[in-house]
């Protein structure tokens, strides 16, 4: 399932991010890739672990914590510190699958990537190309969202970023370990949660069927969650 989560960051926040990032020093994106993906990757990244990357990453994590839709869809257990990339004209990231496990350098913090996320920080009109293309069992999905919007997709998917042919594409990207590892189970929980939230305005929180369905949601989560 691909999920679009609008306005994770507001326009003021995006502007502040861009001011800070536009004057930052960028390094070759190969710094964080595995062997196969290194062969197809051509972009810039903010260096890992420096104060600016951490500070911006913390703002992203804080915004995710305030997004009910993100929490309902990802059921996050751990999030790898957000990274930031920049594709200038001619840059691209060919087809690859993200690494299964990320270990934060110099620590024992590790995250199994169940979900991948891209948070767009450039407006779609500011560049041509630079689409995130994700393959799933239903085919190919091309994603290019307004600045501040996020897309979540299964980390097991093949994906690429098409070459930027004009302008600059800036984004944040990161991986999430979910409490519910199985994608199908996670999807059913999200659908059930969304359906309950849809019923509440019509029948109220204390409707016995809403209470029972909410109980089913939590009992399924209890059955499937690893925390
Ligand atoms: Ni990737």
PDB file of C-alpha atoms and ligand atoms in Angstrom:
ATOM      1  CA  UNK A   1       0.000   0.000   0.000  1.00  0.00           C
ATOM      2  CA  UNK A   2       1.215   3.468  -0.882  1.00  0.00           C
ATOM      3  CA  UNK A   3      -0.134   6.134   1.409  1.00  0.00           C
ATOM      4  CA  UNK A   4      -0.033   9.890   0.836  1.00  0.00           C
ATOM      5  CA  UNK A   5       0.033  11.917   4.063  1.00  0.00           C
ATOM      6  CA  UNK A   6      -0.490  15.626   3.277  1.00  0.00           C
ATOM      7  CA  UNK A   7       1.021  18.526   5.243  1.00  0.00           C
ATOM      8  CA  UNK A   8       3.316  16.677   7.616  1.00  0.00           C
ATOM      9  CA  UNK A   9       5.300  19.935   7.602  1.00  0.00           C
ATOM     10  CA  UNK A  10       3.685  23.345   7.213  1.00  0.00           C
ATOM     11  CA  UNK A  11       4.844  25.869   4.615  1.00  0.00           C
ATOM     12  CA  UNK A  12       6.778  27.916   7.221  1.00  0.00           C
ATOM     13  CA  UNK A  13       8.617  24.818   8.340  1.00  0.00           C
ATOM     14  CA  UNK A  14       9.439  23.869   4.735  1.00  0.00           C
ATOM     15  CA  UNK A  15      10.802  27.392   4.150  1.00  0.00           C
ATOM     16  CA  UNK A  16      13.003  27.148   7.256  1.00  0.00           C
ATOM     17  CA  UNK A  17      14.245  23.711   6.198  1.00  0.00           C
ATOM     18  CA  UNK A  18      15.128  24.989   2.746  1.00  0.00           C
ATOM     19  CA  UNK A  19      16.969  28.044   4.080  1.00  0.00           C
ATOM     20  CA  UNK A  20      19.067  25.844   6.364  1.00  0.00           C
ATOM     21  CA  UNK A  21      19.665  23.195   3.686  1.00  0.00           C
ATOM     22  CA  UNK A  22      20.411  25.523   0.806  1.00  0.00           C
ATOM     23  CA  UNK A  23      23.470  26.904   2.620  1.00  0.00           C
ATOM     24  CA  UNK A  24      24.604  23.498   3.979  1.00  0.00           C
ATOM     25  CA  UNK A  25      27.506  21.403   2.802  1.00  0.00           C
ATOM     26  CA  UNK A  26      26.339  18.284   0.938  1.00  0.00           C
ATOM     27  CA  UNK A  27      28.248  15.019   0.490  1.00  0.00           C
ATOM     28  CA  UNK A  28      28.046  12.275  -2.120  1.00  0.00           C
ATOM     29  CA  UNK A  29      24.939  10.111  -1.550  1.00  0.00           C
ATOM     30  CA  UNK A  30      27.060   6.966  -1.877  1.00  0.00           C
ATOM     31  CA  UNK A  31      27.949   7.404   1.804  1.00  0.00           C
ATOM     32  CA  UNK A  32      24.811   5.509   2.900  1.00  0.00           C
ATOM     33  CA  UNK A  33      24.139   2.957   0.185  1.00  0.00           C
ATOM     34  CA  UNK A  34      24.682  -0.771  -0.140  1.00  0.00           C
ATOM     35  CA  UNK A  35      26.765  -2.303  -2.949  1.00  0.00           C
ATOM     36  CA  UNK A  36      23.977  -2.803  -5.511  1.00  0.00           C
ATOM     37  CA  UNK A  37      22.308   0.540  -4.884  1.00  0.00           C
ATOM     38  CA  UNK A  38      25.661   2.381  -4.996  1.00  0.00           C
ATOM     39  CA  UNK A  39      25.945   1.403  -8.648  1.00  0.00           C
ATOM     40  CA  UNK A  40      22.747   3.240  -9.576  1.00  0.00           C
ATOM     41  CA  UNK A  41      22.802   6.186  -7.150  1.00  0.00           C
ATOM     42  CA  UNK A  42      23.787   9.677  -8.139  1.00  0.00           C
ATOM     43  CA  UNK A  43      22.738  12.415  -5.703  1.00  0.00           C
ATOM     44  CA  UNK A  44      23.841  14.513  -2.732  1.00  0.00           C
ATOM     45  CA  UNK A  45      23.050  14.016   0.947  1.00  0.00           C
ATOM     46  CA  UNK A  46      23.442  15.997   4.135  1.00  0.00           C
ATOM     47  CA  UNK A  47      26.183  14.291   6.171  1.00  0.00           C
ATOM     48  CA  UNK A  48      24.864  11.847   8.791  1.00  0.00           C
ATOM     49  CA  UNK A  49      25.184  12.763  12.455  1.00  0.00           C
ATOM     50  CA  UNK A  50      26.081  16.467  12.043  1.00  0.00           C
ATOM     51  CA  UNK A  51      24.055  18.978  14.124  1.00  0.00           C
ATOM     52  CA  UNK A  52      21.995  20.321  11.191  1.00  0.00           C
ATOM     53  CA  UNK A  53      20.934  16.842  10.006  1.00  0.00           C
ATOM     54  CA  UNK A  54      20.008  15.842  13.558  1.00  0.00           C
ATOM     55  CA  UNK A  55      18.150  19.062  14.222  1.00  0.00           C
ATOM     56  CA  UNK A  56      16.056  18.860  11.027  1.00  0.00           C
ATOM     57  CA  UNK A  57      15.537  15.136  11.578  1.00  0.00           C
ATOM     58  CA  UNK A  58      14.166  15.817  15.054  1.00  0.00           C
ATOM     59  CA  UNK A  59      11.646  18.296  13.605  1.00  0.00           C
ATOM     60  CA  UNK A  60      10.499  15.588  11.149  1.00  0.00           C
ATOM     61  CA  UNK A  61      10.181  12.997  13.941  1.00  0.00           C
ATOM     62  CA  UNK A  62       8.211  15.456  16.059  1.00  0.00           C
ATOM     63  CA  UNK A  63       5.836  16.138  13.137  1.00  0.00           C
ATOM     64  CA  UNK A  64       5.339  12.381  12.558  1.00  0.00           C
ATOM     65  CA  UNK A  65       4.415  11.952  16.226  1.00  0.00           C
ATOM     66  CA  UNK A  66       1.627  14.496  15.709  1.00  0.00           C
ATOM     67  CA  UNK A  67       0.227  12.818  12.589  1.00  0.00           C
ATOM     68  CA  UNK A  68      -2.609  10.383  13.466  1.00  0.00           C
ATOM     69  CA  UNK A  69      -2.632   9.089   9.882  1.00  0.00           C
ATOM     70  CA  UNK A  70       1.092   8.278   9.971  1.00  0.00           C
ATOM     71  CA  UNK A  71       0.739   6.499  13.317  1.00  0.00           C
ATOM     72  CA  UNK A  72      -2.345   4.532  12.184  1.00  0.00           C
ATOM     73  CA  UNK A  73      -0.684   3.429   8.942  1.00  0.00           C
ATOM     74  CA  UNK A  74       2.863   2.733  10.156  1.00  0.00           C
ATOM     75  CA  UNK A  75       2.220   1.632  13.773  1.00  0.00           C
ATOM     76  CA  UNK A  76       5.819   2.716  14.339  1.00  0.00           C
ATOM     77  CA  UNK A  77       8.112   1.006  16.826  1.00  0.00           C
ATOM     78  CA  UNK A  78      11.332   2.759  15.754  1.00  0.00           C
ATOM     79  CA  UNK A  79      12.220   5.322  13.119  1.00  0.00           C
ATOM     80  CA  UNK A  80      15.718   5.604  11.686  1.00  0.00           C
ATOM     81  CA  UNK A  81      16.953   9.210  11.986  1.00  0.00           C
ATOM     82  CA  UNK A  82      15.706  11.042   8.875  1.00  0.00           C
ATOM     83  CA  UNK A  83      18.266  11.775   6.156  1.00  0.00           C
ATOM     84  CA  UNK A  84      18.087  14.441   3.459  1.00  0.00           C
ATOM     85  CA  UNK A  85      18.943  14.254  -0.204  1.00  0.00           C
ATOM     86  CA  UNK A  86      19.257  16.613  -3.120  1.00  0.00           C
ATOM     87  CA  UNK A  87      19.068  15.794  -6.820  1.00  0.00           C
ATOM     88  CA  UNK A  88      20.437  18.442  -9.157  1.00  0.00           C
ATOM     89  CA  UNK A  89      19.974  18.384 -12.926  1.00  0.00           C
ATOM     90  CA  UNK A  90      21.044  15.021 -14.369  1.00  0.00           C
ATOM     91  CA  UNK A  91      21.000  13.242 -11.006  1.00  0.00           C
ATOM     92  CA  UNK A  92      18.957  10.099 -10.418  1.00  0.00           C
ATOM     93  CA  UNK A  93      18.642   6.968  -8.307  1.00  0.00           C
ATOM     94  CA  UNK A  94      18.101   3.819 -10.374  1.00  0.00           C
ATOM     95  CA  UNK A  95      15.965   0.830  -9.441  1.00  0.00           C
ATOM     96  CA  UNK A  96      16.811  -0.761  -6.092  1.00  0.00           C
ATOM     97  CA  UNK A  97      15.347  -2.178  -2.885  1.00  0.00           C
ATOM     98  CA  UNK A  98      16.327  -0.528   0.400  1.00  0.00           C
ATOM     99  CA  UNK A  99      18.514  -2.447   2.866  1.00  0.00           C
ATOM    100  CA  UNK A 100      16.571  -4.664   5.276  1.00  0.00           C
ATOM    101  CA  UNK A 101      18.359  -3.510   8.416  1.00  0.00           C
ATOM    102  CA  UNK A 102      19.933  -0.133   9.184  1.00  0.00           C
ATOM    103  CA  UNK A 103      22.446   0.257  11.976  1.00  0.00           C
ATOM    104  CA  UNK A 104      23.194   3.752  13.207  1.00  0.00           C
ATOM    105  CA  UNK A 105      26.947   4.173  12.942  1.00  0.00           C
ATOM    106  CA  UNK A 106      28.783   4.075  16.280  1.00  0.00           C
ATOM    107  CA  UNK A 107      25.712   2.858  18.204  1.00  0.00           C
ATOM    108  CA  UNK A 108      23.754  -0.354  18.714  1.00  0.00           C
ATOM    109  CA  UNK A 109      20.549   1.312  17.453  1.00  0.00           C
ATOM    110  CA  UNK A 110      19.193  -0.783  14.608  1.00  0.00           C
ATOM    111  CA  UNK A 111      15.985  -0.544  12.623  1.00  0.00           C
ATOM    112  CA  UNK A 112      14.413  -3.208  10.416  1.00  0.00           C
ATOM    113  CA  UNK A 113      13.025  -1.285   7.470  1.00  0.00           C
ATOM    114  CA  UNK A 114       9.389  -2.347   7.161  1.00  0.00           C
ATOM    115  CA  UNK A 115       8.277   0.930   5.586  1.00  0.00           C
ATOM    116  CA  UNK A 116      10.154   3.524   3.559  1.00  0.00           C
ATOM    117  CA  UNK A 117       9.130   7.179   3.646  1.00  0.00           C
ATOM    118  CA  UNK A 118       9.870  10.178   1.444  1.00  0.00           C
ATOM    119  CA  UNK A 119       8.991  13.666   2.665  1.00  0.00           C
ATOM    120  CA  UNK A 120       9.032  16.098  -0.260  1.00  0.00           C
ATOM    121  CA  UNK A 121      10.739  19.458   0.388  1.00  0.00           C
ATOM    122  CA  UNK A 122      10.610  20.958  -3.136  1.00  0.00           C
ATOM    123  CA  UNK A 123       7.432  22.106  -4.828  1.00  0.00           C
ATOM    124  CA  UNK A 124       6.585  19.949  -7.876  1.00  0.00           C
ATOM    125  CA  UNK A 125       6.747  22.998 -10.186  1.00  0.00           C
ATOM    126  CA  UNK A 126      10.327  23.729  -9.148  1.00  0.00           C
ATOM    127  CA  UNK A 127      11.752  20.726 -11.006  1.00  0.00           C
ATOM    128  CA  UNK A 128      11.085  18.361 -13.893  1.00  0.00           C
ATOM    129  CA  UNK A 129      11.639  14.613 -13.563  1.00  0.00           C
ATOM    130  CA  UNK A 130      12.637  13.472 -10.083  1.00  0.00           C
ATOM    131  CA  UNK A 131       9.549  11.291  -9.655  1.00  0.00           C
ATOM    132  CA  UNK A 132       9.623   8.525  -7.081  1.00  0.00           C
ATOM    133  CA  UNK A 133       8.518   5.399  -8.965  1.00  0.00           C
ATOM    134  CA  UNK A 134       7.412   2.496  -6.753  1.00  0.00           C
ATOM    135  CA  UNK A 135       6.571  -0.986  -8.063  1.00  0.00           C
ATOM    136  CA  UNK A 136       4.037  -3.154  -6.313  1.00  0.00           C
ATOM    137  CA  UNK A 137       1.793  -6.059  -7.239  1.00  0.00           C
ATOM    138  CA  UNK A 138      -0.629  -3.596  -8.902  1.00  0.00           C
ATOM    139  CA  UNK A 139       2.071  -2.125 -11.125  1.00  0.00           C
ATOM    140  CA  UNK A 140       3.999   1.113 -11.186  1.00  0.00           C
ATOM    141  CA  UNK A 141       3.151   4.212  -9.109  1.00  0.00           C
ATOM    142  CA  UNK A 142       4.684   7.604  -9.908  1.00  0.00           C
ATOM    143  CA  UNK A 143       4.822   9.945  -6.947  1.00  0.00           C
ATOM    144  CA  UNK A 144       5.579  13.677  -6.921  1.00  0.00           C
ATOM    145  CA  UNK A 145       3.984  15.541  -4.020  1.00  0.00           C
ATOM    146  CA  UNK A 146       3.746  19.117  -2.741  1.00  0.00           C
ATOM    147  CA  UNK A 147       6.502  20.249  -0.358  1.00  0.00           C
ATOM    148  CA  UNK A 148       5.627  19.135   3.177  1.00  0.00           C
ATOM    149  CA  UNK A 149       3.757  15.992   2.056  1.00  0.00           C
ATOM    150  CA  UNK A 150       4.904  12.445   2.779  1.00  0.00           C
ATOM    151  CA  UNK A 151       4.544   9.120   0.988  1.00  0.00           C
ATOM    152  CA  UNK A 152       4.806   5.828   2.870  1.00  0.00           C
ATOM    153  CA  UNK A 153       5.419   2.582   0.983  1.00  0.00           C
ATOM    154  CA  UNK A 154       6.526  -0.959   1.802  1.00  0.00           C
ATOM    155  CA  UNK A 155      10.322  -1.070   2.085  1.00  0.00           C
ATOM    156  CA  UNK A 156      10.230  -4.388   0.237  1.00  0.00           C
ATOM    157  CA  UNK A 157       9.242  -2.569  -2.999  1.00  0.00           C
ATOM    158  CA  UNK A 158      11.542  -1.929  -5.940  1.00  0.00           C
ATOM    159  CA  UNK A 159      11.729   1.809  -6.520  1.00  0.00           C
ATOM    160  CA  UNK A 160      13.733   4.527  -8.226  1.00  0.00           C
ATOM    161  CA  UNK A 161      13.953   8.305  -8.609  1.00  0.00           C
ATOM    162  CA  UNK A 162      13.818   9.330 -12.271  1.00  0.00           C
ATOM    163  CA  UNK A 163      16.485  11.779 -13.521  1.00  0.00           C
ATOM    164  CA  UNK A 164      15.927  15.434 -12.686  1.00  0.00           C
ATOM    165  CA  UNK A 165      15.956  17.343 -15.970  1.00  0.00           C
ATOM    166  CA  UNK A 166      15.381  20.876 -14.594  1.00  0.00           C
ATOM    167  CA  UNK A 167      15.767  22.464 -11.166  1.00  0.00           C
ATOM    168  CA  UNK A 168      16.530  20.763  -7.875  1.00  0.00           C
ATOM    169  CA  UNK A 169      14.610  18.107  -5.937  1.00  0.00           C
ATOM    170  CA  UNK A 170      15.155  18.097  -2.184  1.00  0.00           C
ATOM    171  CA  UNK A 171      13.582  15.531   0.146  1.00  0.00           C
ATOM    172  CA  UNK A 172      13.906  13.762   3.459  1.00  0.00           C
ATOM    173  CA  UNK A 173      13.879   9.972   3.536  1.00  0.00           C
ATOM    174  CA  UNK A 174      13.848   7.421   6.324  1.00  0.00           C
ATOM    175  CA  UNK A 175      12.789   3.930   7.368  1.00  0.00           C
ATOM    176  CA  UNK A 176      10.323   2.721   9.936  1.00  0.00           C
ATOM    177  CA  UNK A 177      10.237  -0.505  11.912  1.00  0.00           C
ATOM    178  CA  UNK A 178       6.589  -1.212  12.566  1.00  0.00           C
ATOM    179  CA  UNK A 179       5.153  -2.935  15.634  1.00  0.00           C
ATOM    180  CA  UNK A 180       3.325  -5.073  13.039  1.00  0.00           C
ATOM    181  CA  UNK A 181       5.861  -6.612  10.698  1.00  0.00           C
ATOM    182  CA  UNK A 182       3.423  -8.220   8.253  1.00  0.00           C
ATOM    183  CA  UNK A 183       2.235  -5.762   5.633  1.00  0.00           C
ATOM    184  CA  UNK A 184      -1.148  -7.473   5.126  1.00  0.00           C
ATOM    185  CA  UNK A 185      -1.869  -7.438   8.866  1.00  0.00           C
ATOM    186  CA  UNK A 186      -0.816  -3.796   9.103  1.00  0.00           C
ATOM    187  CA  UNK A 187      -3.089  -2.927   6.197  1.00  0.00           C
ATOM    188  CA  UNK A 188      -6.107  -4.640   7.793  1.00  0.00           C
ATOM    189  CA  UNK A 189      -5.525  -2.776  11.044  1.00  0.00           C
ATOM    190  CA  UNK A 190      -5.339   0.510   9.145  1.00  0.00           C
ATOM    191  CA  UNK A 191      -8.561  -0.252   7.255  1.00  0.00           C
ATOM    192  CA  UNK A 192     -10.355  -1.260  10.464  1.00  0.00           C
ATOM    193  CA  UNK A 193      -9.120   1.850  12.276  1.00  0.00           C
ATOM    194  CA  UNK A 194     -10.142   4.106   9.376  1.00  0.00           C
ATOM    195  CA  UNK A 195     -13.596   2.474   9.193  1.00  0.00           C
ATOM    196  CA  UNK A 196     -14.156   2.941  12.957  1.00  0.00           C
ATOM    197  CA  UNK A 197     -13.089   6.600  12.730  1.00  0.00           C
ATOM    198  CA  UNK A 198     -15.556   6.959   9.841  1.00  0.00           C
ATOM    199  CA  UNK A 199     -18.432   5.520  11.902  1.00  0.00           C
ATOM    200  CA  UNK A 200     -17.911   7.581  15.039  1.00  0.00           C
ATOM    201  CA  UNK A 201     -19.318  10.914  13.731  1.00  0.00           C
ATOM    202  CA  UNK A 202     -22.588   9.172  12.761  1.00  0.00           C
ATOM    203  CA  UNK A 203     -23.159   6.912  15.755  1.00  0.00           C
ATOM    204  CA  UNK A 204     -20.912   8.282  18.527  1.00  0.00           C
ATOM    205  CA  UNK A 205     -17.986   6.869  20.475  1.00  0.00           C
ATOM    206  CA  UNK A 206     -20.193   4.961  22.895  1.00  0.00           C
ATOM    207  CA  UNK A 207     -22.211   3.051  20.300  1.00  0.00           C
ATOM    208  CA  UNK A 208     -21.934  -0.627  21.385  1.00  0.00           C
ATOM    209  CA  UNK A 209     -20.833  -1.728  17.918  1.00  0.00           C
ATOM    210  CA  UNK A 210     -18.107   0.948  17.842  1.00  0.00           C
ATOM    211  CA  UNK A 211     -16.973  -0.244  21.275  1.00  0.00           C
ATOM    212  CA  UNK A 212     -16.876  -3.847  20.052  1.00  0.00           C
ATOM    213  CA  UNK A 213     -15.045  -3.010  16.815  1.00  0.00           C
ATOM    214  CA  UNK A 214     -12.528  -0.916  18.755  1.00  0.00           C
ATOM    215  CA  UNK A 215     -12.011  -3.928  20.989  1.00  0.00           C
ATOM    216  CA  UNK A 216     -11.412  -6.135  17.947  1.00  0.00           C
ATOM    217  CA  UNK A 217      -8.836  -3.603  16.683  1.00  0.00           C
ATOM    218  CA  UNK A 218      -6.918  -3.667  19.951  1.00  0.00           C
ATOM    219  CA  UNK A 219      -7.152  -7.431  20.304  1.00  0.00           C
ATOM    220  CA  UNK A 220      -5.740  -7.911  16.789  1.00  0.00           C
ATOM    221  CA  UNK A 221      -2.962  -5.416  17.588  1.00  0.00           C
ATOM    222  CA  UNK A 222      -2.293  -7.310  20.831  1.00  0.00           C
ATOM    223  CA  UNK A 223      -2.011 -10.512  18.825  1.00  0.00           C
ATOM    224  CA  UNK A 224       0.315  -9.096  16.168  1.00  0.00           C
ATOM    225  CA  UNK A 225       2.373  -6.344  17.825  1.00  0.00           C
ATOM    226  CA  UNK A 226       6.023  -6.837  18.716  1.00  0.00           C
ATOM    227  CA  UNK A 227       7.189  -4.072  21.039  1.00  0.00           C
TER     228      UNK A 227
HETATM  229 NI1  LIG B   1      15.555   3.633  -1.771  1.00  0.00          NI
END
